[in-house]
Short mmCIF file of C-alpha atoms in Angstrom, two decimals:
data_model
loop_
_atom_site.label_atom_id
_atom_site.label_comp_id
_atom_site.label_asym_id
_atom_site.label_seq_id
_atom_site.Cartn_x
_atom_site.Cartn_y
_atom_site.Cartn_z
CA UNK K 1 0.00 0.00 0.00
CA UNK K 2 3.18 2.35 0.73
CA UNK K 3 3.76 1.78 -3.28
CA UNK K 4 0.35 2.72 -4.52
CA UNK K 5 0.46 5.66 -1.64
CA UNK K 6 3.50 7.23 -4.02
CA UNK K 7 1.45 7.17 -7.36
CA UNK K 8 -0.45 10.35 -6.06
CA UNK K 9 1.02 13.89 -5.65
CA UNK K 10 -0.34 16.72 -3.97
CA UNK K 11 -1.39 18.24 -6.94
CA UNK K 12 -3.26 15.74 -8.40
CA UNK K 13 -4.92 15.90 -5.28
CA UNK K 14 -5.79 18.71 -5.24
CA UNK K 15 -7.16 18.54 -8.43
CA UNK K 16 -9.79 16.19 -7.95
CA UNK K 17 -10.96 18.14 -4.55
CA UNK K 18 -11.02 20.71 -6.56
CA UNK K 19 -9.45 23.13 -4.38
CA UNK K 20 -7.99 26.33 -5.63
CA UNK K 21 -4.69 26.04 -7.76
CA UNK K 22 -1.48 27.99 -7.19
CA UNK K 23 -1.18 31.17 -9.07
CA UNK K 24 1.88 31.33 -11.77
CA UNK K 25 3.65 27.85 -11.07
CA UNK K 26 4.27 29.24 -7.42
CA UNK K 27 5.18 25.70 -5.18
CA UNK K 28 3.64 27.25 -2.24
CA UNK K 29 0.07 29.03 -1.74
CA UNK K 30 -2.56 29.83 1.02
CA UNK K 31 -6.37 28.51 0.92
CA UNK K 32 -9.33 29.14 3.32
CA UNK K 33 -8.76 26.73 6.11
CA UNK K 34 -12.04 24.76 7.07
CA UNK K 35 -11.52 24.60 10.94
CA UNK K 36 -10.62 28.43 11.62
CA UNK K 37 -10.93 30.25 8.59
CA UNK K 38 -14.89 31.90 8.85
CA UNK K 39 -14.50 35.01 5.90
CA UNK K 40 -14.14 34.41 2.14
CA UNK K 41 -10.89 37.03 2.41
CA UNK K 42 -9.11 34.50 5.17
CA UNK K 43 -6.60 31.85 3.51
CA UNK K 44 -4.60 30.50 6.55
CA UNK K 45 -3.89 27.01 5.02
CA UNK K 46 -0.72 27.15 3.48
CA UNK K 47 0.00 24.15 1.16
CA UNK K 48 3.81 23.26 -0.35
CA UNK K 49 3.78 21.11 -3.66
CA UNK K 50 7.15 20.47 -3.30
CA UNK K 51 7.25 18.82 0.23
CA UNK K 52 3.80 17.84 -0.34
CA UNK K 53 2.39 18.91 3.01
CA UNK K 54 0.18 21.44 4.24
CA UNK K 55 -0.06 23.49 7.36
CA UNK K 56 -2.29 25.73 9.00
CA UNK K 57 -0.07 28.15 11.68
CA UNK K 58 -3.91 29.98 13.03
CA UNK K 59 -5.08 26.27 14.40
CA UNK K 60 -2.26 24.05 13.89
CA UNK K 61 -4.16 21.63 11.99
CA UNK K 62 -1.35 19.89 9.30
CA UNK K 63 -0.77 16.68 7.37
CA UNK K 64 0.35 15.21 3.85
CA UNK K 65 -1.30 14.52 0.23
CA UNK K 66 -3.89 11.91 1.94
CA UNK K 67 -4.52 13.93 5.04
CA UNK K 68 -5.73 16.71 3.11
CA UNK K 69 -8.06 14.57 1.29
CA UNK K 70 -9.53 13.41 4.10
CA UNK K 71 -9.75 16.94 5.88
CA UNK K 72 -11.37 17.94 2.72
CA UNK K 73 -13.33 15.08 1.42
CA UNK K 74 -14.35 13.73 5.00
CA UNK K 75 -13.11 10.01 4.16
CA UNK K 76 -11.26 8.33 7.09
CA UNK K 77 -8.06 8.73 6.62
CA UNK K 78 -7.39 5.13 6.18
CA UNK K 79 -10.17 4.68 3.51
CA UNK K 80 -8.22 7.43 1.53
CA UNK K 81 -6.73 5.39 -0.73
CA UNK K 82 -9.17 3.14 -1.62
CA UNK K 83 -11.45 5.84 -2.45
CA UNK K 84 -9.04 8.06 -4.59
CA UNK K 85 -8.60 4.89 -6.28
CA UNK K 86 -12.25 4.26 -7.10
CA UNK K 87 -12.41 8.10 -8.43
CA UNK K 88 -10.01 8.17 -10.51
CA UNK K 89 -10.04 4.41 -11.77
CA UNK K 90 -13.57 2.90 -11.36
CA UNK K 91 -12.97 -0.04 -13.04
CA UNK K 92 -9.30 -1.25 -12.94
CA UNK K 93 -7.64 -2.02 -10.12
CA UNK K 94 -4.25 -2.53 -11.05
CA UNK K 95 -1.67 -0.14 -12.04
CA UNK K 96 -2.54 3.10 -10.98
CA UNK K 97 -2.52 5.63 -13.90
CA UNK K 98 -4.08 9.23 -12.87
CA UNK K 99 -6.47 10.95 -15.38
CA UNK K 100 -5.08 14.43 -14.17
CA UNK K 101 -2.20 15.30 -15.38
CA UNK K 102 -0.96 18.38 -13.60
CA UNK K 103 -0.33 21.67 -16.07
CA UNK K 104 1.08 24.02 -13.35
CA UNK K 105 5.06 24.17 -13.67
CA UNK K 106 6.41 23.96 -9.98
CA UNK K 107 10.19 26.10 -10.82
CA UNK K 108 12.92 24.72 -8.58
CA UNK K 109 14.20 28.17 -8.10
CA UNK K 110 15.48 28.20 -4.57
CA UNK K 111 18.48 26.70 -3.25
CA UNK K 112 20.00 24.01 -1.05
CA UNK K 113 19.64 25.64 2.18
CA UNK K 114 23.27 27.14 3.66
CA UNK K 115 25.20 25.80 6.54
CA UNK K 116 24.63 28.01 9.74
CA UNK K 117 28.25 29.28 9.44
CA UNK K 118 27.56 31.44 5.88
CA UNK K 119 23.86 32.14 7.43
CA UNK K 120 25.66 33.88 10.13
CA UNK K 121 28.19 35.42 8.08
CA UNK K 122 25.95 36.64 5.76
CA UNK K 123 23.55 37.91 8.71
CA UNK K 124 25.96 39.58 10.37
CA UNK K 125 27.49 41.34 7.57
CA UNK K 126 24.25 42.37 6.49
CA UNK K 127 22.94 44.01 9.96
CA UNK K 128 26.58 45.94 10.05
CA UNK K 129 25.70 47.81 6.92
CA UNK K 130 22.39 48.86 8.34
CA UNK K 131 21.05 51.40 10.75
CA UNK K 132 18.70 51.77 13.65
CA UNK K 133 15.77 54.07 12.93
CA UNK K 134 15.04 56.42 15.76
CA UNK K 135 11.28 54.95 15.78
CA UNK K 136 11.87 51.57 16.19
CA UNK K 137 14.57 52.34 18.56
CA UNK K 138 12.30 54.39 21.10
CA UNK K 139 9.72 50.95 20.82
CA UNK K 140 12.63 49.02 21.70
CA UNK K 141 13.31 51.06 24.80
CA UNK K 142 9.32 51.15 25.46
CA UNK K 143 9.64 47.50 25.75
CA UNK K 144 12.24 47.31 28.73
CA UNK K 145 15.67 47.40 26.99
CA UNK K 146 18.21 49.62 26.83
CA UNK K 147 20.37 51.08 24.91
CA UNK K 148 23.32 48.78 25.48
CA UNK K 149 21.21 45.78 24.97
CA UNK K 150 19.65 46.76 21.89
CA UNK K 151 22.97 47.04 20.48
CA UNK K 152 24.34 43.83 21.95
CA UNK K 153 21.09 42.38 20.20
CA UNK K 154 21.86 43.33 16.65
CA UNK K 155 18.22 45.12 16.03
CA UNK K 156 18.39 47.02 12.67
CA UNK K 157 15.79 48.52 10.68
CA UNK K 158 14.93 47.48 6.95
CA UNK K 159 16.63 49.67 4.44
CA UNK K 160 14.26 51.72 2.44
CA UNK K 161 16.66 51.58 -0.76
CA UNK K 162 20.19 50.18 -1.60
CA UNK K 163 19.55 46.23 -1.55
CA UNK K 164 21.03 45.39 -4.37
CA UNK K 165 24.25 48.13 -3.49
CA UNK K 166 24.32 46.10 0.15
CA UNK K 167 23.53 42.55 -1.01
CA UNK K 168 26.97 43.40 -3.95
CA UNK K 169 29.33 44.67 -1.08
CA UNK K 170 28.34 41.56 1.11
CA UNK K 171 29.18 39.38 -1.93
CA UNK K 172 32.52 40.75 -2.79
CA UNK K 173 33.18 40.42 0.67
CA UNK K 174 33.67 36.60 -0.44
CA UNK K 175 30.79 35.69 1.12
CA UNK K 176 28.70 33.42 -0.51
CA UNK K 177 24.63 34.47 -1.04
CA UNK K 178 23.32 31.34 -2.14
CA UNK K 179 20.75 29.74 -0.02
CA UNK K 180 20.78 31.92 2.64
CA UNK K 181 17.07 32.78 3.33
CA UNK K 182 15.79 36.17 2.53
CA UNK K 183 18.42 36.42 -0.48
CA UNK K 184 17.86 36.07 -4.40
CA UNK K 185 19.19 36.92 -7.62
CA UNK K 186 17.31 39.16 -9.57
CA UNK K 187 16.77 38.42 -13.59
CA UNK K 188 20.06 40.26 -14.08
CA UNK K 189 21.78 37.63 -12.30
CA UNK K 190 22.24 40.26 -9.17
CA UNK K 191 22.57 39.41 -5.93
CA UNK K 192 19.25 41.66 -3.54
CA UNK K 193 17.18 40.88 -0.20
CA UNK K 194 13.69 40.87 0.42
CA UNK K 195 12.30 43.92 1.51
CA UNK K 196 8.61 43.91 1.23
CA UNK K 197 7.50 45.91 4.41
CA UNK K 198 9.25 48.29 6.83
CA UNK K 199 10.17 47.03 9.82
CA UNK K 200 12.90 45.82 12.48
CA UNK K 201 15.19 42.79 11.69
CA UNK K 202 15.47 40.80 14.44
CA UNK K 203 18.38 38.16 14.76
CA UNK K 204 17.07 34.16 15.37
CA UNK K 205 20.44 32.56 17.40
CA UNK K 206 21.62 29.10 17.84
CA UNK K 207 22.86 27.66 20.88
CA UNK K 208 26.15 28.94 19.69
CA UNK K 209 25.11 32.31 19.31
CA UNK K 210 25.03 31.81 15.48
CA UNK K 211 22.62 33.78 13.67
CA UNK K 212 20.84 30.91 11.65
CA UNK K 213 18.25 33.01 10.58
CA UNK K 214 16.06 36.21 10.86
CA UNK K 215 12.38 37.89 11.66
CA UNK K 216 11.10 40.98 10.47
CA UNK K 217 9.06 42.94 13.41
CA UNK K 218 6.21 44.78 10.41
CA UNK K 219 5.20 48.24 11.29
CA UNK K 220 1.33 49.19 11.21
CA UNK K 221 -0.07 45.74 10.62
CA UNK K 222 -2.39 43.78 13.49
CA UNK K 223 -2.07 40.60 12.22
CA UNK K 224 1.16 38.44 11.21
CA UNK K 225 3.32 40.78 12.62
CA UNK K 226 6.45 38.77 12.58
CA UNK K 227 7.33 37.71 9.38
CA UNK K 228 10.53 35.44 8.16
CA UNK K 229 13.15 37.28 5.93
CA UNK K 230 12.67 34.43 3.37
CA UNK K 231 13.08 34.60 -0.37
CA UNK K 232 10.73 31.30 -0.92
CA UNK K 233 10.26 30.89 -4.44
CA UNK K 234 13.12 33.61 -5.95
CA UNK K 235 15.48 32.87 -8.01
CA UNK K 236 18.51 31.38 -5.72
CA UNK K 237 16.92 32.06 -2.91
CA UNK K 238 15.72 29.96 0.24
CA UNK K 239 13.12 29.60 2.54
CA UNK K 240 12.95 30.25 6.23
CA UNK K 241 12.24 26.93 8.29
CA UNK K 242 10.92 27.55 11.95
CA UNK K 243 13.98 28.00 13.36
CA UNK K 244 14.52 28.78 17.27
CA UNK K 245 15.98 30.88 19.00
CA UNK K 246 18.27 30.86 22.29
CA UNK K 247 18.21 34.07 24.84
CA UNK K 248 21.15 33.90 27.19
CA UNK K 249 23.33 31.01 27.81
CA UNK K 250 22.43 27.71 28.28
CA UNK K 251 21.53 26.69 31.97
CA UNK K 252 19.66 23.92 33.72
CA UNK K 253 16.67 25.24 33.55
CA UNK K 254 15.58 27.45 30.93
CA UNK K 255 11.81 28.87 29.85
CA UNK K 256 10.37 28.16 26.97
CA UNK K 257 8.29 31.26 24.89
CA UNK K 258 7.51 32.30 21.20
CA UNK K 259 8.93 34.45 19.59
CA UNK K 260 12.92 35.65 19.36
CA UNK K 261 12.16 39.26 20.46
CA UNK K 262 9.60 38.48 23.36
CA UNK K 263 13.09 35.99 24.35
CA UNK K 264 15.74 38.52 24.41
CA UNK K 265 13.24 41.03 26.48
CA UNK K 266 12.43 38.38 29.14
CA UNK K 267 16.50 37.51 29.22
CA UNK K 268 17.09 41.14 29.60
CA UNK K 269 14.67 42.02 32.19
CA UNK K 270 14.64 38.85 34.39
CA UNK K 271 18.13 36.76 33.59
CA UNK K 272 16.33 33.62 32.63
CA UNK K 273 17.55 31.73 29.79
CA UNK K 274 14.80 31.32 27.20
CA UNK K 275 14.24 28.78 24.18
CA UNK K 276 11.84 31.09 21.68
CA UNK K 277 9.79 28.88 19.07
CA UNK K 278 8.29 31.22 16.22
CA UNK K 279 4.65 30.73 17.38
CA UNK K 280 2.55 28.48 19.44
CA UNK K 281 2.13 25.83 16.77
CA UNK K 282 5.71 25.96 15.31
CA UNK K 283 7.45 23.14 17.06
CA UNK K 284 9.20 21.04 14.45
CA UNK K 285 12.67 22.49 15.38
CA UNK K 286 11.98 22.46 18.57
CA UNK K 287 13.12 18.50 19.71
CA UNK K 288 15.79 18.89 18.08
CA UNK K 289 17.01 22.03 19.84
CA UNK K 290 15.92 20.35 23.39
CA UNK K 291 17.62 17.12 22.62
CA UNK K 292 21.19 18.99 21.80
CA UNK K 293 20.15 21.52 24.75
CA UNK K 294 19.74 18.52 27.15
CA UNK K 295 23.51 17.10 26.11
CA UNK K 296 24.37 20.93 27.40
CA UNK K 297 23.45 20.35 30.06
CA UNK K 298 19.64 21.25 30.06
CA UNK K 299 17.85 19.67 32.86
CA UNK K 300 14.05 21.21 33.25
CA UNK K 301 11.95 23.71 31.68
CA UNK K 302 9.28 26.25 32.15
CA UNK K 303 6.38 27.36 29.54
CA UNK K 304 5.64 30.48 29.59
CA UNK K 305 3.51 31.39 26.85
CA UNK K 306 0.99 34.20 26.70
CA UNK K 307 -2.08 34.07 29.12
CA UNK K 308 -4.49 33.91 26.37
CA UNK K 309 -3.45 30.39 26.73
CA UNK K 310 -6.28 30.76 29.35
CA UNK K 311 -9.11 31.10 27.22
CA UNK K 312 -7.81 30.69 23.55
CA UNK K 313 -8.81 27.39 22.01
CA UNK K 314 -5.80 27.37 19.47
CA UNK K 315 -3.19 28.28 22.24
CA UNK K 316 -4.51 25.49 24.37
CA UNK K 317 -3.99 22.92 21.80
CA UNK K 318 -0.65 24.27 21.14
CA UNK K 319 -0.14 23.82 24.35
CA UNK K 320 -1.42 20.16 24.69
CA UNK K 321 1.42 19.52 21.55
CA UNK K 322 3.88 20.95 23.40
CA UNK K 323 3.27 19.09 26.56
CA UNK K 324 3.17 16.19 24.51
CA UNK K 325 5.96 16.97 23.03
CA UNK K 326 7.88 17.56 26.11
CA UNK K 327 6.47 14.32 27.69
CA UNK K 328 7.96 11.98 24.47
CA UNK K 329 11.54 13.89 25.03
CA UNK K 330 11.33 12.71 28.80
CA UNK K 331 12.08 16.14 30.15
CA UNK K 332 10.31 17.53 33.44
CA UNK K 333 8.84 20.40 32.68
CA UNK K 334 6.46 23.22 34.28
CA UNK K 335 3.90 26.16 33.61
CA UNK K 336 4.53 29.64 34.62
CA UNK K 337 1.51 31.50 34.98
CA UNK K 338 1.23 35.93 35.84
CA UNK K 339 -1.21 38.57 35.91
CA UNK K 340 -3.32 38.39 32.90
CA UNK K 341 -4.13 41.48 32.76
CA UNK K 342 -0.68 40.76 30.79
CA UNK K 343 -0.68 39.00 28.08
CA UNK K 344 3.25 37.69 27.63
CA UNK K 345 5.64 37.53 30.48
CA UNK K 346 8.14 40.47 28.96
CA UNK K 347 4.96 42.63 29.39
CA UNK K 348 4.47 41.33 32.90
CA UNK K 349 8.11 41.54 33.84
CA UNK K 350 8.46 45.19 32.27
CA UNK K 351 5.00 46.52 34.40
CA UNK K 352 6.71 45.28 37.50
CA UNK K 353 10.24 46.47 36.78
CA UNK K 354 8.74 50.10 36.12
CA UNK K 355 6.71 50.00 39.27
CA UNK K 356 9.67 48.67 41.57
CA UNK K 357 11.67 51.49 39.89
CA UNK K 358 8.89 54.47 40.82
#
């Protein structure tokens, strides 16, 4: 059954749901997702031809080519092949032969991804070329650091110009561009970075204080705030994987939080050591990182995500995946729980700093 289970791709798939096809032989694209997704406008479901999965980051709700039939079709999931089967080949059972042949080009333009050494070169070269606006510096500081630690940090604001100027002096620098998410070639052959909306760079550490990748902190928008710098899809370029992030250095017992900036603010303002995953239902680097962490000497950790994890379905089932998560890795592990008048712990930790300082 494994054998037959190959025949179909996700495309084929999701031709005969008849879902909605990816625009201009793009390998990854959004759709309406059926659990959270309420408004014609909302497409939270990202699906990826080219690892043939799919992914929801609002609910968490994910799987491959036959669990997205079945999310979509309602079959069990272990009647799914039986019945794609009987649609596409009523009457012959044997070789599997589908009757859609997929039209849409899926362009291999990015490349192999690049070792965390170059990533960090790259990254660091980059963010010494750039500037800190005087805006995003003063929300910085309104969030509980100062000015030495914002520096130590590496915060820099996206250029508004000049990308293809900074991405050519990092390049002749002999560092090497290719595969490093968040950098492509243009049709000139030129080397250039994403920069789609203003905002501050953030840098996403290793447990070696490598900087394997980075977020972009959007101005003016409510939702998606953080964003990857990712060139998915460019010519050369490479996307982001869900990469975390370490805060401090690496102690017994460390906290576990999402998102790289709420991290450095809580190490900064309480001394903790915190593990940052890029959103509640991001986990898939996170054993990994706990597993090496452990041989480091890692010993316990503490949640501490935000206290809508009270009363917010989707956070609570995060939550559940982490704990089981946690539970499989055999590590003991708590909860940490504030005001929630607060919603994260750096907000918490910030109020109380500022009223212990008055």
């Amino acid at each position: 059954k494994e054998d037959e289970m190959r025949r179909f791709s996700m495309l084929e798939v999701i031709s005969i749901l008849g879902l909605p096809m990816p625009r201009n032989g793009r390998s990854s694209y959004n759709i309406s997702c059926p659990y959270c997704d309420t408004k014609p406008k909302q497409k939270h479901l990202n699906i990826n031809l080219k690892k043939e999965v799919y992914r929801c980051p609002k609910c968490g709700e994910h799987g491959g080519i036959f669990d997205l039939y079945s999310l979509f079709s309602g079959v069990p999931r272990d009647k799914v092949l039986d019945d794609l089967i009987n649609r596409t080949e009523p009457h012959e059972k044997t070789e599997h032969k589908p009757k859609y042949i997929g039209s849409v080009d899926i362009p291999d333009l990015e490349s192999p991804l690049a070792d965390v050494e170059t990533r960090h070169l790259v990254y660091s070269s980059l963010l010494s070329k750039l500037t800190l606006a005087s805006d995003h510096k003063e929300n910085l500081l309104n969030r509980g650091l100062n000015e030495d630690a914002i520096a130590r940090l590496g915060y820099k604001s996206t250029p508004a110009i000049g990308m293809t100027a900074i991405a050519k002096k990092i390049a002749d620098e002999g560092l090497n561009l290719s595969g490093v998410p968040g950098f492509y070639r243009l049709d000139n052959n030129d080397w250039t970075f994403v920069n789609e909306q203003r905002g501050i760079l953030i840098p996403v550490c290793d447990e070696n204080k490598k900087i394997q990748a980075m977020q972009i902190r959007r101005d003016n928008v409510q939702k998606r705030k953080f964003r990857w710098f990712s060139s998915v899809d460019r010519k050369d370029g490479r996307h982001a994987e869900g990469w975390t992030h370490i805060a401090g250095p690496i102690r017994s017992l460390m906290l576990i939080t999402e998102g790289p900036m709420k991290a450095d603010i809580i190490h900064e303002l309480s001394g903790h050591s915190v593990i940052a995953v890029p959103g509640v239902n991001s986990l898939t680097q996170l054993k990994d990182t706990i597993i090496r962490l452990r041989e480091l000497g890692v010993r316990e950790l503490m949640t501490a995500f935000d206290m809508d994890y009270l009363t917010n379905p989707n956070v609570q089932k995060a939550f559940a995946d982490l704990s089981s998560l946690l539970g499989e890795i055999g590590i003991p592990f708590g909860t940490y729980l504030w005001n929630p008048e607060y919603k994260g712990l750096d907000d918490y930790m910030h109020a109380f700093l500022m009223r212990y300082q008055q």
